mmCIF file of C-alpha atoms and ligand atoms in Angstrom:
data_model
loop_
_atom_site.group_PDB
_atom_site.id
_atom_site.type_symbol
_atom_site.label_atom_id
_atom_site.label_comp_id
_atom_site.label_asym_id
_atom_site.label_seq_id
_atom_site.Cartn_x
_atom_site.Cartn_y
_atom_site.Cartn_z
ATOM 1 C CA MET A 1114 -53.889 23.290 1.077
ATOM 2 C CA LYS A 1115 -55.205 24.307 -2.320
ATOM 3 C CA ASP A 1116 -53.870 21.790 -4.808
ATOM 4 C CA ILE A 1117 -52.982 18.956 -2.437
ATOM 5 C CA PHE A 1118 -55.546 16.212 -1.837
ATOM 6 C CA TYR A 1119 -55.576 13.374 0.674
ATOM 7 C CA VAL A 1120 -56.027 9.994 -1.039
ATOM 8 C CA GLY A 1121 -54.884 7.633 1.739
ATOM 9 C CA VAL A 1122 -56.769 4.884 3.562
ATOM 10 C CA ASP A 1123 -57.618 3.741 7.083
ATOM 11 C CA ASP A 1124 -56.869 0.188 8.207
ATOM 12 C CA HIS A 1125 -59.174 -1.156 10.935
ATOM 13 C CA GLU A 1126 -58.352 -4.792 10.218
ATOM 14 C CA ILE A 1127 -54.809 -4.640 11.551
ATOM 15 C CA GLU A 1128 -54.162 -5.710 15.160
ATOM 16 C CA LEU A 1129 -50.371 -5.419 15.365
ATOM 17 C CA PHE A 1130 -48.533 -2.840 13.254
ATOM 18 C CA GLU A 1131 -45.173 -4.224 12.116
ATOM 19 C CA GLY A 1132 -46.213 -7.423 13.889
ATOM 20 C CA GLN A 1133 -45.569 -5.978 17.352
ATOM 21 C CA TYR A 1134 -47.279 -2.618 18.006
ATOM 22 C CA PRO A 1135 -50.919 -2.996 19.134
ATOM 23 C CA VAL A 1136 -53.135 -0.559 17.216
ATOM 24 C CA GLU A 1137 -56.596 -0.952 18.677
ATOM 25 C CA ASN A 1138 -57.672 2.275 16.984
ATOM 26 C CA GLY A 1139 -56.371 1.235 13.576
ATOM 27 C CA MET A 1140 -53.725 2.743 11.369
ATOM 28 C CA SER A 1141 -53.721 5.148 8.459
ATOM 29 C CA TYR A 1142 -51.568 4.767 5.374
ATOM 30 C CA ASN A 1143 -51.421 8.269 3.993
ATOM 31 C CA SER A 1144 -51.062 9.197 0.372
ATOM 32 C CA TYR A 1145 -51.495 12.578 -1.252
ATOM 33 C CA LEU A 1146 -52.060 13.907 -4.744
ATOM 34 C CA ILE A 1147 -50.772 17.259 -6.012
ATOM 35 C CA LYS A 1148 -52.757 18.660 -8.928
ATOM 36 C CA ASP A 1149 -50.937 21.093 -11.168
ATOM 37 C CA GLU A 1150 -50.043 21.151 -14.875
ATOM 38 C CA LYS A 1151 -48.394 17.862 -13.999
ATOM 39 C CA ILE A 1152 -49.908 15.571 -11.389
ATOM 40 C CA ALA A 1153 -47.883 13.855 -8.684
ATOM 41 C CA VAL A 1154 -49.086 11.108 -6.348
ATOM 42 C CA MET A 1155 -47.151 10.965 -3.086
ATOM 43 C CA ASP A 1156 -46.577 7.315 -2.066
ATOM 44 C CA SER A 1157 -48.897 4.328 -2.276
ATOM 45 C CA VAL A 1158 -50.444 2.315 0.575
ATOM 46 C CA ASP A 1159 -50.455 -1.175 2.090
ATOM 47 C CA LYS A 1160 -51.306 -3.899 -0.447
ATOM 48 C CA ASN A 1161 -54.564 -4.826 1.303
ATOM 49 C CA PHE A 1162 -55.970 -1.422 0.345
ATOM 50 C CA SER A 1163 -54.823 -1.139 -3.279
ATOM 51 C CA GLN A 1164 -58.283 -0.907 -4.803
ATOM 52 C CA GLU A 1165 -59.586 1.596 -2.248
ATOM 53 C CA TRP A 1166 -56.476 3.756 -2.755
ATOM 54 C CA LEU A 1167 -56.621 3.602 -6.557
ATOM 55 C CA SER A 1168 -60.290 4.514 -6.364
ATOM 56 C CA ASN A 1169 -59.435 7.545 -4.148
ATOM 57 C CA VAL A 1170 -56.755 8.587 -6.640
ATOM 58 C CA ASP A 1171 -59.132 8.100 -9.544
ATOM 59 C CA LYS A 1172 -61.785 10.343 -7.994
ATOM 60 C CA VAL A 1173 -59.358 13.231 -7.522
ATOM 61 C CA LEU A 1174 -57.855 12.780 -10.986
ATOM 62 C CA GLU A 1175 -61.285 13.456 -12.564
ATOM 63 C CA GLY A 1176 -60.333 11.701 -15.765
ATOM 64 C CA LYS A 1177 -56.737 12.914 -15.935
ATOM 65 C CA LEU A 1178 -53.658 10.711 -15.625
ATOM 66 C CA PRO A 1179 -50.913 10.971 -12.996
ATOM 67 C CA ASP A 1180 -47.502 12.023 -14.302
ATOM 68 C CA TYR A 1181 -45.421 10.978 -11.287
ATOM 69 C CA LEU A 1182 -45.457 8.659 -8.298
ATOM 70 C CA ILE A 1183 -43.077 10.043 -5.690
ATOM 71 C CA VAL A 1184 -41.836 7.249 -3.407
ATOM 72 C CA SER A 1185 -40.614 8.530 -0.036
ATOM 73 C CA HIS A 1186 -40.186 5.173 1.616
ATOM 74 C CA MET A 1187 -40.134 1.616 0.273
ATOM 75 C CA GLU A 1188 -41.376 -0.176 3.394
ATOM 76 C CA PRO A 1189 -44.366 -2.276 2.294
ATOM 77 C CA ASP A 1190 -46.947 -0.356 4.360
ATOM 78 C CA HIS A 1191 -46.377 2.397 1.778
ATOM 79 C CA SER A 1192 -45.118 0.576 -1.311
ATOM 80 C CA GLY A 1193 -47.500 -2.388 -1.175
ATOM 81 C CA SER A 1194 -49.785 -0.952 -3.864
ATOM 82 C CA LEU A 1195 -47.026 0.410 -6.082
ATOM 83 C CA ILE A 1196 -47.164 -2.471 -8.570
ATOM 84 C CA GLU A 1197 -50.939 -2.114 -8.978
ATOM 85 C CA PHE A 1198 -50.353 1.590 -9.662
ATOM 86 C CA THR A 1199 -47.747 0.895 -12.347
ATOM 87 C CA LYS A 1200 -50.070 -1.593 -14.028
ATOM 88 C CA LYS A 1201 -52.884 0.957 -14.102
ATOM 89 C CA TYR A 1202 -50.659 3.892 -15.062
ATOM 90 C CA PRO A 1203 -47.768 2.532 -17.183
ATOM 91 C CA ASN A 1204 -46.811 6.036 -18.322
ATOM 92 C CA ALA A 1205 -46.446 7.469 -14.814
ATOM 93 C CA ILE A 1206 -42.814 8.141 -13.889
ATOM 94 C CA LEU A 1207 -41.531 6.824 -10.557
ATOM 95 C CA VAL A 1208 -39.412 9.280 -8.556
ATOM 96 C CA ALA A 1209 -37.261 8.051 -5.664
ATOM 97 C CA THR A 1210 -33.731 7.753 -4.336
ATOM 98 C CA ASP A 1211 -31.340 5.187 -5.808
ATOM 99 C CA LYS A 1212 -31.659 3.027 -2.689
ATOM 100 C CA ALA A 1213 -35.439 3.088 -2.978
ATOM 101 C CA PHE A 1214 -35.225 1.707 -6.520
ATOM 102 C CA LYS A 1215 -32.845 -0.993 -5.303
ATOM 103 C CA PHE A 1216 -35.366 -1.972 -2.645
ATOM 104 C CA LEU A 1217 -38.190 -1.832 -5.216
ATOM 105 C CA ILE A 1218 -36.484 -4.591 -7.189
ATOM 106 C CA GLN A 1219 -35.763 -6.584 -4.018
ATOM 107 C CA PHE A 1220 -39.393 -6.482 -2.913
ATOM 108 C CA TYR A 1221 -41.332 -6.584 -6.169
ATOM 109 C CA GLY A 1222 -38.992 -7.155 -9.117
ATOM 110 C CA ASP A 1223 -38.455 -4.456 -11.706
ATOM 111 C CA VAL A 1224 -41.197 -2.388 -13.329
ATOM 112 C CA LYS A 1225 -41.336 -0.983 -16.856
ATOM 113 C CA ASN A 1226 -42.325 2.540 -15.825
ATOM 114 C CA GLU A 1227 -39.734 5.247 -16.399
ATOM 115 C CA LYS A 1228 -37.740 6.122 -13.272
ATOM 116 C CA ILE A 1229 -36.115 9.329 -12.086
ATOM 117 C CA VAL A 1230 -33.449 8.914 -9.426
ATOM 118 C CA VAL A 1231 -33.275 11.955 -7.164
ATOM 119 C CA LYS A 1232 -30.755 13.033 -4.581
ATOM 120 C CA GLU A 1233 -30.423 15.762 -1.956
ATOM 121 C CA GLY A 1234 -31.637 19.145 -3.213
ATOM 122 C CA ASP A 1235 -32.952 17.959 -6.591
ATOM 123 C CA THR A 1236 -36.180 19.571 -7.739
ATOM 124 C CA LEU A 1237 -39.108 18.567 -9.910
ATOM 125 C CA SER A 1238 -41.458 21.159 -11.409
ATOM 126 C CA LEU A 1239 -45.150 20.342 -11.686
ATOM 127 C CA GLY A 1240 -46.056 23.842 -12.945
ATOM 128 C CA LYS A 1241 -46.656 26.277 -10.093
ATOM 129 C CA HIS A 1242 -45.484 23.666 -7.628
ATOM 130 C CA THR A 1243 -41.813 22.856 -7.420
ATOM 131 C CA LEU A 1244 -40.946 19.807 -5.343
ATOM 132 C CA LYS A 1245 -37.601 19.792 -3.594
ATOM 133 C CA PHE A 1246 -36.216 16.499 -2.325
ATOM 134 C CA ILE A 1247 -34.589 16.300 1.095
ATOM 135 C CA THR A 1248 -32.932 12.998 1.858
ATOM 136 C CA ALA A 1249 -33.603 11.562 5.315
ATOM 137 C CA PRO A 1250 -31.475 8.406 5.452
ATOM 138 C CA MET A 1251 -32.212 6.112 8.404
ATOM 139 C CA VAL A 1252 -35.356 7.965 9.396
ATOM 140 C CA HIS A 1253 -35.882 5.102 9.712
ATOM 141 C CA TRP A 1254 -34.735 3.250 6.551
ATOM 142 C CA PRO A 1255 -31.788 4.220 4.305
ATOM 143 C CA GLU A 1256 -33.817 5.128 1.204
ATOM 144 C CA VAL A 1257 -36.125 7.620 2.929
ATOM 145 C CA MET A 1258 -36.583 11.127 1.590
ATOM 146 C CA PHE A 1259 -38.804 14.051 2.471
ATOM 147 C CA THR A 1260 -40.376 16.196 -0.243
ATOM 148 C CA TYR A 1261 -40.905 19.928 0.191
ATOM 149 C CA ASP A 1262 -43.478 21.707 -1.935
ATOM 150 C CA GLU A 1263 -42.014 25.179 -2.388
ATOM 151 C CA TYR A 1264 -45.290 26.636 -3.681
ATOM 152 C CA GLU A 1265 -47.551 25.750 -0.731
ATOM 153 C CA ASN A 1266 -44.676 25.330 1.788
ATOM 154 C CA VAL A 1267 -45.842 21.831 2.626
ATOM 155 C CA LEU A 1268 -43.477 19.122 3.841
ATOM 156 C CA PHE A 1269 -44.141 15.473 3.005
ATOM 157 C CA SER A 1270 -42.225 13.854 5.861
ATOM 158 C CA ALA A 1271 -42.391 10.078 5.247
ATOM 159 C CA ASP A 1272 -42.823 8.254 8.601
ATOM 160 C CA ALA A 1273 -41.536 11.220 10.633
ATOM 161 C CA PHE A 1274 -44.218 13.029 12.649
ATOM 162 C CA GLY A 1275 -46.564 10.052 12.144
ATOM 163 C CA LYS A 1276 -48.645 8.352 14.799
ATOM 164 C CA PHE A 1277 -50.639 5.196 15.400
ATOM 165 C CA GLY A 1278 -54.413 5.356 14.893
ATOM 166 C CA ALA A 1279 -56.740 5.586 11.906
ATOM 167 C CA LEU A 1280 -57.756 9.050 10.728
ATOM 168 C CA ASP A 1281 -61.454 8.399 11.322
ATOM 169 C CA TYR A 1282 -60.638 7.783 15.005
ATOM 170 C CA ASP A 1283 -60.837 11.067 16.896
ATOM 171 C CA ASP A 1284 -57.992 10.498 19.347
ATOM 172 C CA PRO A 1285 -58.916 12.171 22.666
ATOM 173 C CA GLU A 1286 -55.225 12.152 23.626
ATOM 174 C CA GLY A 1287 -54.300 14.286 20.639
ATOM 175 C CA TRP A 1288 -51.129 13.764 18.637
ATOM 176 C CA ALA A 1289 -48.348 13.348 21.190
ATOM 177 C CA CYS A 1290 -49.240 10.123 23.005
ATOM 178 C CA GLU A 1291 -49.430 7.804 20.005
ATOM 179 C CA ALA A 1292 -46.811 9.798 18.079
ATOM 180 C CA ARG A 1293 -44.407 9.246 20.993
ATOM 181 C CA ARG A 1294 -45.118 5.507 21.094
ATOM 182 C CA TYR A 1295 -44.582 5.398 17.315
ATOM 183 C CA TYR A 1296 -41.372 7.434 17.525
ATOM 184 C CA PHE A 1297 -39.684 5.490 20.313
ATOM 185 C CA GLY A 1298 -40.876 2.153 18.986
ATOM 186 C CA ILE A 1299 -39.951 2.568 15.349
ATOM 187 C CA VAL A 1300 -37.708 5.589 14.793
ATOM 188 C CA GLY A 1301 -36.115 6.083 18.232
ATOM 189 C CA LYS A 1302 -32.880 4.241 17.517
ATOM 190 C CA TYR A 1303 -32.052 6.833 14.878
ATOM 191 C CA GLY A 1304 -32.044 10.037 16.929
ATOM 192 C CA ASN A 1305 -28.850 11.338 15.309
ATOM 193 C CA GLN A 1306 -30.294 10.893 11.825
ATOM 194 C CA VAL A 1307 -33.494 12.674 12.882
ATOM 195 C CA GLN A 1308 -31.345 15.522 14.189
ATOM 196 C CA THR A 1309 -29.592 15.742 10.809
ATOM 197 C CA VAL A 1310 -32.828 16.143 8.892
ATOM 198 C CA LEU A 1311 -34.299 18.569 11.458
ATOM 199 C CA LYS A 1312 -31.250 20.772 10.876
ATOM 200 C CA LYS A 1313 -31.980 20.744 7.140
ATOM 201 C CA LEU A 1314 -35.461 22.071 7.927
ATOM 202 C CA GLN A 1315 -34.229 25.007 9.998
ATOM 203 C CA GLY A 1316 -35.409 28.244 8.429
ATOM 204 C CA VAL A 1317 -37.668 26.457 5.939
ATOM 205 C CA LYS A 1318 -41.109 28.037 5.831
ATOM 206 C CA LEU A 1319 -43.783 25.465 6.621
ATOM 207 C CA THR A 1320 -47.560 25.695 6.506
ATOM 208 C CA ALA A 1321 -48.223 21.965 6.917
ATOM 209 C CA ILE A 1322 -46.504 18.642 7.528
ATOM 210 C CA CYS A 1323 -47.988 15.634 5.738
ATOM 211 C CA PRO A 1324 -46.688 12.399 7.285
ATOM 212 C CA LEU A 1325 -47.320 8.868 6.002
ATOM 213 C CA HIS A 1326 -49.336 7.972 9.129
ATOM 214 C CA GLY A 1327 -51.684 10.036 11.253
ATOM 215 C CA PRO A 1328 -53.165 13.469 10.738
ATOM 216 C CA ILE A 1329 -51.914 16.294 8.557
ATOM 217 C CA LEU A 1330 -50.294 18.795 10.934
ATOM 218 C CA ASP A 1331 -51.199 22.318 9.954
ATOM 219 C CA ASP A 1332 -51.194 24.373 13.120
ATOM 220 C CA ASN A 1333 -48.566 25.252 15.736
ATOM 221 C CA LEU A 1334 -45.862 23.481 13.718
ATOM 222 C CA ASP A 1335 -43.124 24.654 16.082
ATOM 223 C CA TYR A 1336 -44.642 22.370 18.720
ATOM 224 C CA TYR A 1337 -44.236 19.255 16.559
ATOM 225 C CA LEU A 1338 -40.740 20.247 15.433
ATOM 226 C CA SER A 1339 -39.563 21.017 18.966
ATOM 227 C CA THR A 1340 -41.086 17.788 20.329
ATOM 228 C CA TYR A 1341 -39.227 15.802 17.658
ATOM 229 C CA ASP A 1342 -36.102 17.742 18.567
ATOM 230 C CA THR A 1343 -36.460 16.736 22.244
ATOM 231 C CA TRP A 1344 -37.110 13.098 21.422
ATOM 232 C CA SER A 1345 -34.271 12.795 18.921
ATOM 233 C CA LYS A 1346 -31.780 14.401 21.297
ATOM 234 C CA TYR A 1347 -32.737 11.739 23.866
ATOM 235 C CA GLU A 1348 -33.771 14.488 26.250
ATOM 236 C CA SER A 1349 -36.448 13.572 28.783
ATOM 237 C CA GLU A 1350 -39.788 15.118 27.934
ATOM 238 C CA SER A 1351 -41.369 14.844 31.410
ATOM 239 C CA LYS A 1352 -40.262 14.880 35.027
ATOM 240 C CA GLY A 1353 -41.130 11.663 36.814
ATOM 241 C CA VAL A 1354 -40.038 8.193 37.861
ATOM 242 C CA PHE A 1355 -40.934 5.278 35.616
ATOM 243 C CA ILE A 1356 -40.934 1.899 37.408
ATOM 244 C CA PRO A 1357 -41.035 -1.126 35.082
ATOM 245 C CA VAL A 1358 -41.616 -4.322 37.057
ATOM 246 C CA ALA A 1359 -41.066 -8.027 36.344
ATOM 247 C CA SER A 1360 -42.683 -9.857 39.256
ATOM 248 C CA VAL A 1361 -43.778 -13.495 39.573
ATOM 249 C CA TYR A 1362 -45.772 -13.787 42.810
ATOM 250 C CA GLY A 1363 -46.408 -10.107 43.427
ATOM 251 C CA ASN A 1364 -43.669 -9.422 45.991
ATOM 252 C CA THR A 1365 -41.462 -7.402 43.639
ATOM 253 C CA MET A 1366 -44.541 -5.536 42.422
ATOM 254 C CA GLU A 1367 -45.479 -4.761 46.047
ATOM 255 C CA ALA A 1368 -42.044 -3.213 46.624
ATOM 256 C CA ALA A 1369 -42.406 -1.130 43.444
ATOM 257 C CA GLN A 1370 -45.813 0.094 44.556
ATOM 258 C CA VAL A 1371 -44.507 1.019 48.015
ATOM 259 C CA LEU A 1372 -41.749 3.024 46.321
ATOM 260 C CA ALA A 1373 -44.298 4.696 44.030
ATOM 261 C CA GLU A 1374 -46.501 5.640 46.994
ATOM 262 C CA LYS A 1375 -43.537 7.156 48.828
ATOM 263 C CA LEU A 1376 -42.588 9.160 45.731
ATOM 264 C CA THR A 1377 -46.145 10.344 45.236
ATOM 265 C CA SER A 1378 -46.338 11.430 48.886
ATOM 266 C CA LYS A 1379 -43.186 13.463 48.274
ATOM 267 C CA GLY A 1380 -44.771 15.169 45.279
ATOM 268 C CA VAL A 1381 -42.968 13.184 42.556
ATOM 269 C CA LYS A 1382 -44.904 11.642 39.689
ATOM 270 C CA ALA A 1383 -44.413 7.858 39.666
ATOM 271 C CA VAL A 1384 -45.649 5.484 36.960
ATOM 272 C CA VAL A 1385 -45.585 1.730 37.636
ATOM 273 C CA CYS A 1386 -45.738 -0.693 34.702
ATOM 274 C CA ASP A 1387 -46.228 -4.466 34.903
ATOM 275 C CA LEU A 1388 -43.959 -5.740 32.136
ATOM 276 C CA ASN A 1389 -45.725 -9.113 32.192
ATOM 277 C CA THR A 1390 -49.208 -7.790 31.464
ATOM 278 C CA ASP A 1391 -49.048 -4.152 30.354
ATOM 279 C CA SER A 1392 -48.145 -3.054 26.820
ATOM 280 C CA MET A 1393 -44.412 -3.424 26.221
ATOM 281 C CA THR A 1394 -44.556 -0.721 23.548
ATOM 282 C CA GLU A 1395 -46.065 1.716 26.077
ATOM 283 C CA ALA A 1396 -43.248 0.750 28.441
ATOM 284 C CA PHE A 1397 -40.597 1.728 25.872
ATOM 285 C CA GLU A 1398 -42.365 5.054 25.371
ATOM 286 C CA ASP A 1399 -42.508 5.862 29.088
ATOM 287 C CA ALA A 1400 -38.902 4.793 29.661
ATOM 288 C CA PHE A 1401 -37.774 7.487 27.215
ATOM 289 C CA ARG A 1402 -40.368 10.006 28.340
ATOM 290 C CA TYR A 1403 -39.472 10.284 32.049
ATOM 291 C CA ASP A 1404 -36.148 11.458 33.443
ATOM 292 C CA ARG A 1405 -35.759 8.775 36.131
ATOM 293 C CA ILE A 1406 -36.293 5.010 36.013
ATOM 294 C CA VAL A 1407 -36.281 2.178 38.580
ATOM 295 C CA PHE A 1408 -35.929 -1.314 37.135
ATOM 296 C CA ALA A 1409 -37.513 -3.974 39.383
ATOM 297 C CA SER A 1410 -37.038 -7.661 38.627
ATOM 298 C CA VAL A 1411 -36.966 -11.038 40.257
ATOM 299 C CA THR A 1412 -34.058 -13.391 39.697
ATOM 300 C CA TYR A 1413 -35.017 -16.204 37.325
ATOM 301 C CA ASN A 1414 -32.874 -19.024 35.930
ATOM 302 C CA GLY A 1415 -29.837 -17.289 37.409
ATOM 303 C CA THR A 1416 -30.573 -14.083 35.500
ATOM 304 C CA ILE A 1417 -33.542 -11.705 35.191
ATOM 305 C CA PHE A 1418 -37.170 -12.466 34.365
ATOM 306 C CA PRO A 1419 -37.843 -12.800 30.583
ATOM 307 C CA SER A 1420 -40.065 -9.713 30.333
ATOM 308 C CA MET A 1421 -37.366 -7.538 31.930
ATOM 309 C CA ASN A 1422 -34.731 -9.096 29.689
ATOM 310 C CA TYR A 1423 -36.776 -8.242 26.581
ATOM 311 C CA PHE A 1424 -37.483 -4.737 27.893
ATOM 312 C CA ILE A 1425 -33.853 -3.862 28.625
ATOM 313 C CA ASP A 1426 -32.706 -5.326 25.297
ATOM 314 C CA GLY A 1427 -35.292 -3.110 23.580
ATOM 315 C CA LEU A 1428 -33.983 -0.023 25.389
ATOM 316 C CA VAL A 1429 -30.360 -0.835 24.522
ATOM 317 C CA GLU A 1430 -31.293 -1.377 20.843
ATOM 318 C CA ARG A 1431 -33.004 2.006 20.794
ATOM 319 C CA GLY A 1432 -30.021 3.912 22.169
ATOM 320 C CA TYR A 1433 -31.380 4.506 25.670
ATOM 321 C CA GLN A 1434 -29.367 7.214 27.475
ATOM 322 C CA ASN A 1435 -29.306 10.329 29.672
ATOM 323 C CA LYS A 1436 -31.289 9.017 32.680
ATOM 324 C CA LYS A 1437 -30.983 8.586 36.412
ATOM 325 C CA VAL A 1438 -31.438 4.861 37.079
ATOM 326 C CA ALA A 1439 -32.038 2.688 40.124
ATOM 327 C CA PHE A 1440 -32.796 -0.969 40.770
ATOM 328 C CA ILE A 1441 -34.934 -3.247 42.892
ATOM 329 C CA GLU A 1442 -33.869 -6.882 42.795
ATOM 330 C CA ASN A 1443 -35.512 -9.900 44.311
ATOM 331 C CA GLY A 1444 -34.032 -13.346 44.943
ATOM 332 C CA THR A 1445 -35.049 -16.051 47.344
ATOM 333 C CA TRP A 1446 -31.582 -17.560 47.033
ATOM 334 C CA ALA A 1447 -28.547 -16.434 44.964
ATOM 335 C CA ALA A 1448 -30.058 -13.100 43.858
ATOM 336 C CA MET A 1449 -28.641 -12.043 40.459
ATOM 337 C CA ALA A 1450 -31.211 -9.583 39.084
ATOM 338 C CA GLY A 1451 -29.518 -6.355 40.194
ATOM 339 C CA LYS A 1452 -26.129 -7.391 38.840
ATOM 340 C CA VAL A 1453 -27.525 -8.630 35.518
ATOM 341 C CA MET A 1454 -29.690 -5.540 34.930
ATOM 342 C CA GLN A 1455 -26.747 -3.237 35.593
ATOM 343 C CA GLU A 1456 -24.455 -5.243 33.319
ATOM 344 C CA LYS A 1457 -26.942 -5.177 30.460
ATOM 345 C CA LEU A 1458 -27.332 -1.409 30.758
ATOM 346 C CA THR A 1459 -23.599 -0.720 30.598
ATOM 347 C CA LYS A 1460 -24.098 -0.481 26.795
ATOM 348 C CA CYS A 1461 -26.151 2.717 27.338
ATOM 349 C CA LYS A 1462 -24.590 6.176 27.512
ATOM 350 C CA ASN A 1463 -24.877 8.599 30.386
ATOM 351 C CA LEU A 1464 -26.868 6.610 32.931
ATOM 352 C CA GLU A 1465 -26.386 7.829 36.494
ATOM 353 C CA LEU A 1466 -26.857 5.142 39.143
ATOM 354 C CA LEU A 1467 -28.818 6.129 42.238
ATOM 355 C CA GLU A 1468 -28.218 3.922 45.265
ATOM 356 C CA PRO A 1469 -28.969 1.886 47.199
ATOM 357 C CA VAL A 1470 -29.944 -1.062 45.045
ATOM 358 C CA VAL A 1471 -32.994 -2.335 46.899
ATOM 359 C CA LYS A 1472 -32.504 -6.005 47.763
ATOM 360 C CA LEU A 1473 -35.578 -8.092 48.473
ATOM 361 C CA VAL A 1474 -35.132 -11.565 49.900
ATOM 362 C CA SER A 1475 -38.405 -13.146 48.769
ATOM 363 C CA LYS A 1476 -40.508 -10.205 49.961
ATOM 364 C CA LEU A 1477 -40.385 -6.829 51.678
ATOM 365 C CA ASP A 1478 -38.934 -6.781 55.164
ATOM 366 C CA GLU A 1479 -37.588 -4.161 57.533
ATOM 367 C CA SER A 1480 -34.242 -3.939 55.766
ATOM 368 C CA SER A 1481 -35.653 -3.565 52.250
ATOM 369 C CA LEU A 1482 -38.276 -1.066 53.393
ATOM 370 C CA LYS A 1483 -35.470 1.072 54.784
ATOM 371 C CA GLN A 1484 -33.627 0.843 51.454
ATOM 372 C CA ILE A 1485 -36.796 1.900 49.624
ATOM 373 C CA GLU A 1486 -37.098 4.922 51.881
ATOM 374 C CA GLU A 1487 -33.458 5.850 51.160
ATOM 375 C CA LEU A 1488 -33.917 5.361 47.427
ATOM 376 C CA ALA A 1489 -37.097 7.451 47.420
ATOM 377 C CA ASP A 1490 -35.145 10.327 48.988
ATOM 378 C CA LYS A 1491 -32.454 10.006 46.298
ATOM 379 C CA LEU A 1492 -35.061 9.938 43.531
ATOM 380 C CA VAL A 1493 -36.644 13.122 44.845
HETATM 381 FE FE1 FEO B 2986 -44.697 3.512 7.757
HETATM 382 FE FE2 FEO B 2986 -41.488 2.765 7.910
HETATM 383 O O1 FEO B 2986 -43.198 2.547 7.241
#
């Protein structure tokens, strides 16, 4: 990119992004600056990094003044330094959708800077660079817009295509792992809206995608676009059986592990997750990733164990669908887990039940082992 400069920041102080997503490798809040006859800054950053961000902007400006601040998304991880910017640059014009300006007032009160309200297809000329605005409502907030630089064919994609992790952390897993956890955690509920904006991008020439989190994507862009297409269509990305488990004394977990071993011996990838101790946000990711799932829970207080309850509620909220599902329930007396799990999942579309439901009475026995064998055959 010739005239586009990165001016964002890395956050290594944060432990939980949005108060719930562990980010042990930090988080980046990306911001960019386009230098032309007119100068545009693309989004601000979290409020804890205002001075670092303004200093980054200042260095690239080399004594000039910014003409525009383009606001793609008003969530505070990106708008938190906006007020500091307007104080420093009172003549800079803010450019955003009408909803974004409404949210600006809700979060921060009004600002004196001039404002330009843009809508789908509007353009803004900086000189050689013409910016075209592409609205992306509910990806994942209603005010969101993408900006396409027609001169360098660069797409500024708001949160879309972003990932967890600071930019100075060289992620050995590459883009997909933490981008998937980000997508299904934060954006996943809005697959239809992602599909709508992906359709708007069809046929648009792209040399780079600049998201608001994570690295600039500037190679093999079809890979990122097609991966987002798969995720937003709720298609399974990988073949395999995901087995989320809510166990109290280890007996339900033992049954899940026996099932996993049988599947592995039959050549099927099986991933067991302890919902009580493993990362819940990784569990959401894997539930969407794999094409088959076996929910395993004890009965507790006449219903299911709290971690399984939270997990299934999270799947339902995110529009979970298009899977083959099976169940392992445990109950020492009056087992309810299988019935409750199935009832909760009736809100999801296109789930195919594989039987039998494995019924543990306190722990594995001859009868439940036989059911596990039968279920393993069905899952294969
Ligand atoms: Fe990165 Fe939706 O804020």
